Structures are given as C-alpha cells and as structure tokens.
Amino acid sequence: MGGTLRLQIPPGLAAFPLRDATGVREAWAGVVRRWVLLLLMLQVGAFAFLFAGVHGWVVRLDHPVSMDFVSFYAAGLLADQGHAAAAYDRTAHFAAEQAVLSPGIGYQFFLYPPPFLLVCSVLARLPWALSFAVFEAATLLGCLLVLRAVLALPWRQCLPGLLAFPAVPWVLLLGQNSFMTAGLFGLALLLVDRRPVLAGLLVAGCLLYTSPSPRDRQKS
C-alpha cells in the first residue's frame, strides 16, 4: 500500500490547453459588467418613462398622482405646527397632503410610530422638492456606502450593479424609506460581531419607523 498513485490524462483531453483561472474570471467579469450596464441603462429609461407618466406627460391623467414621501412631509408639517397627534387623524393628515401637492390626490397613510415624526419634522422644514431630493439622496448614499462595505469591492465594480437593482427607480420615484432600512440593516450586519450592542440598536432603530402591512392599513 506504499506505492505512488499516478494519474494519466487521456490523450484526447490533452489536446485542449488548460485555461488560466485568472483569465476565466476576467472574461466572466467582463460579461457581467456588460449585462449590468445594459440593465442600468434599462433602469434609467424605465425611471424616465415612469417619471413622465406620473406627471401626465405620457397620457393625460384623470387625477393628480400622489407618492409615499408626501405622507412623511405632511406629518412633519403637522408636527412642526405643534399638532403631532394630527398626523394620525386621517382627515387632518389628508388635508395637509393635499396642501403640499394638489387637491384630489390619493391618500397616503401615516401609520408610523411617533419617533419617526422627529425625522419628518426636520424634513418638513425644507421646501417640498428640496426635502424630497435631500431625503432620497442622503438615504441612497448611506445605503450605497454600507453595501459597498458589505461587498468589500471598489466603487467601479459594485456601483453600477447596485444602482441597476430593479427596486432603485421605484424607491426614487415614490420617495420611500427603503434605502434607509437597507442601510441600517446592512450596517448592523457589519457590526454584529464586533459591536453587537450597537448592531442591536440599529436593528431596533428600524422598528421606530416600520409601517404596518397594507392589510393593517385597510383595517385602520
């Protein structure tokens, strides 16, 4: 049993040159980059089309279109005016939303826990369009920074893929808080081994602005 095991390559297989593993990875990386860039361009086109659609530039709309962020902004306005509890009064909150956008818009509920009003009140101190842009840009940038750290990749390798994710244009268009949620959970993931208490606080922080499900909204 002390002999040497010898492996022989079949003659037919020996005719094919062995590829360098680095070259294979680079070739696949190039293919992935091209597909990611294509998806990113499609996402930009989809965002432009949806943006034009919600403003009535594609077809005429029967009524003005609302968006999620107006719920935050209207609640913040009420809180700044000293009527924080009115954010949970559907009539008062809807009136504030219509004052921000336009009469006849669809109602966007505000069923977030009271601590989120602190964030909303700060946002409401800016003009509507600027507040919307600041909120989305800040939360998107924070999310990208965290995700880059999770992936441990250079910007040039991960940024196109992250921006090409299909949910990105929807969040940007509607003004949702998804970027903030992803950033907080991602940062908690990074810190859970080294700073477990801080990671737990970040996860708990998400509960401060987590909205009930759509089914719960209908019951309220």
Coordinates of C-alpha atoms in Angstrom, one line a residue, residues 16-199:
F16 CA -7.2 21.0 -25.1
P17 CA -5.0 23.7 -23.5
L18 CA -5.7 24.4 -19.8
R19 CA -7.1 27.9 -19.3
D20 CA -5.6 30.2 -16.8
A21 CA -8.1 30.7 -13.9
T22 CA -7.4 34.4 -13.7
G23 CA -8.2 34.8 -17.4
V24 CA -11.5 32.9 -16.9
R25 CA -12.5 35.2 -14.1
E26 CA -11.7 38.3 -16.0
A27 CA -13.6 37.1 -19.0
W28 CA -16.7 36.4 -16.9
A29 CA -16.3 39.7 -15.1
G30 CA -16.4 41.5 -18.5
V31 CA -19.6 39.7 -19.5
V32 CA -21.2 40.5 -16.1
R33 CA -20.2 44.2 -16.4
R34 CA -21.7 44.5 -19.9
W35 CA -25.0 42.9 -18.7
V36 CA -25.0 45.1 -15.6
L37 CA -24.5 48.3 -17.7
L38 CA -27.3 47.2 -20.0
L39 CA -29.6 46.6 -17.1
L40 CA -28.6 50.0 -15.6
M41 CA -29.5 51.8 -18.9
L42 CA -32.8 50.0 -19.0
Q43 CA -33.5 51.1 -15.4
V44 CA -32.7 54.7 -16.3
G45 CA -35.0 54.5 -19.2
A46 CA -37.8 52.9 -17.1
F47 CA -37.3 55.7 -14.4
A48 CA -37.6 58.4 -17.1
F49 CA -40.7 56.8 -18.5
L50 CA -42.4 56.4 -15.1
F51 CA -41.4 59.9 -14.1
A52 CA -43.0 61.3 -17.2
G53 CA -46.0 59.1 -16.7
V54 CA -46.8 60.3 -13.1
H55 CA -46.6 63.9 -14.3
G56 CA -49.0 63.3 -17.1
W57 CA -46.5 63.7 -19.9
V58 CA -47.2 60.3 -21.5
V59 CA -51.0 60.2 -21.2
R60 CA -53.4 62.6 -19.6
L61 CA -54.2 61.7 -16.0
D62 CA -57.7 61.9 -14.6
H63 CA -56.4 63.0 -11.2
P64 CA -53.1 64.1 -9.7
V65 CA -50.7 61.3 -8.7
S66 CA -49.5 61.0 -5.1
M67 CA -46.4 59.5 -3.7
D68 CA -45.2 57.9 -0.4
F69 CA -43.0 60.8 0.7
V70 CA -45.9 63.2 0.9
S71 CA -47.1 61.2 3.9
F72 CA -43.8 61.9 5.7
Y73 CA -43.7 65.5 4.7
A74 CA -47.3 66.3 5.7
A75 CA -46.9 64.6 9.1
G76 CA -43.7 66.6 9.6
L77 CA -45.6 69.8 8.8
L78 CA -48.3 69.0 11.4
A79 CA -45.7 68.1 14.0
D80 CA -43.8 71.4 13.4
Q81 CA -47.1 73.3 13.9
G82 CA -47.5 71.7 17.3
H83 CA -50.1 69.2 16.2
A84 CA -48.1 65.9 16.1
A85 CA -51.2 63.9 17.1
A86 CA -53.0 65.2 14.0
A87 CA -50.6 63.1 11.8
Y88 CA -52.7 60.1 12.9
D89 CA -56.0 61.9 12.2
R90 CA -56.8 60.8 8.6
T91 CA -58.8 64.0 7.8
A92 CA -56.2 66.4 9.1
H93 CA -53.3 64.5 7.6
F94 CA -55.0 64.2 4.2
A95 CA -55.7 67.9 4.1
A96 CA -52.0 68.5 4.8
E97 CA -51.1 66.2 2.0
Q98 CA -53.4 68.0 -0.5
A99 CA -52.0 71.3 0.6
V100 CA -48.5 70.1 -0.3
L101 CA -49.3 68.5 -3.7
S102 CA -52.7 69.1 -5.1
P103 CA -56.4 68.5 -4.2
G104 CA -57.7 65.2 -5.5
I105 CA -54.6 63.2 -4.9
G106 CA -54.8 59.7 -3.5
Y107 CA -54.4 59.5 0.3
Q108 CA -51.1 58.2 1.7
F109 CA -51.5 56.8 5.2
F110 CA -49.2 57.7 8.1
L111 CA -49.1 54.7 10.4
Y112 CA -45.5 55.0 11.5
P113 CA -44.6 55.1 15.2
P114 CA -44.3 58.5 16.8
P115 CA -40.5 58.6 17.0
F116 CA -40.4 58.8 13.2
L117 CA -42.1 62.2 13.4
L118 CA -38.8 63.6 14.6
V119 CA -37.3 62.8 11.2
C120 CA -40.4 64.0 9.4
S121 CA -40.4 67.3 11.2
V122 CA -36.8 68.0 10.2
L123 CA -37.6 67.2 6.6
A124 CA -40.7 69.4 6.6
R125 CA -38.6 72.5 7.4
L126 CA -37.2 72.4 3.8
P127 CA -39.3 73.2 0.7
W128 CA -41.1 70.2 -0.7
A129 CA -39.0 69.4 -3.7
L130 CA -35.7 70.1 -1.8
S131 CA -36.8 67.9 1.1
F132 CA -37.7 65.1 -1.3
A133 CA -34.4 65.3 -3.0
V134 CA -32.4 65.5 0.2
F135 CA -34.1 62.6 1.8
E136 CA -33.7 60.3 -1.2
A137 CA -30.1 61.4 -1.9
A138 CA -29.0 61.0 1.7
T139 CA -30.6 57.6 2.3
L140 CA -29.4 56.3 -1.1
L141 CA -25.8 57.5 -0.4
G142 CA -25.8 55.9 3.1
C143 CA -27.2 52.7 1.7
L144 CA -24.5 52.6 -1.1
L145 CA -21.7 53.2 1.4
V146 CA -22.9 50.4 3.6
L147 CA -23.5 47.9 0.8
R148 CA -20.0 48.7 -0.6
A149 CA -18.5 47.9 2.7
V150 CA -20.5 44.6 2.9
L151 CA -19.3 43.6 -0.5
A152 CA -15.8 44.8 0.1
L153 CA -15.4 45.8 -3.6
P154 CA -14.2 49.0 -5.2
W155 CA -16.8 51.5 -6.3
R156 CA -16.2 50.9 -10.0
Q157 CA -17.1 47.2 -9.5
C158 CA -20.1 47.4 -7.3
L159 CA -21.8 50.8 -8.0
P160 CA -23.3 50.0 -11.4
G161 CA -24.7 46.7 -10.1
L162 CA -26.2 48.4 -7.0
L163 CA -27.9 51.1 -9.0
A164 CA -29.2 48.6 -11.5
F165 CA -31.2 46.8 -8.8
P166 CA -34.8 46.9 -10.0
A167 CA -36.2 48.4 -6.8
V168 CA -34.0 51.5 -7.0
P169 CA -36.1 53.6 -9.6
W170 CA -39.3 52.8 -7.7
V171 CA -37.9 54.0 -4.4
L172 CA -36.5 57.1 -6.0
L173 CA -39.8 57.8 -7.8
L174 CA -42.1 57.3 -4.8
G175 CA -39.8 58.6 -2.1
Q176 CA -39.9 55.5 0.1
N177 CA -37.7 54.9 3.1
S178 CA -36.3 51.6 1.8
F179 CA -32.7 52.9 1.3
M180 CA -32.6 53.9 5.0
T181 CA -33.9 50.5 6.1
A182 CA -31.3 48.6 3.9
G183 CA -28.5 50.8 5.1
L184 CA -29.4 50.3 8.8
F185 CA -29.7 46.6 8.5
G186 CA -26.5 46.3 6.4
L187 CA -24.6 48.4 8.9
A188 CA -26.0 46.1 11.7
L189 CA -24.7 43.1 9.8
L190 CA -21.2 44.7 9.5
L191 CA -21.1 45.4 13.3
V192 CA -22.8 42.4 14.7
D193 CA -19.6 40.5 15.5
R194 CA -17.5 43.5 16.7
R195 CA -20.2 45.8 18.2
P196 CA -23.2 43.6 19.0
V197 CA -24.9 46.2 21.2
L198 CA -24.7 48.9 18.5
A199 CA -25.8 46.4 15.9

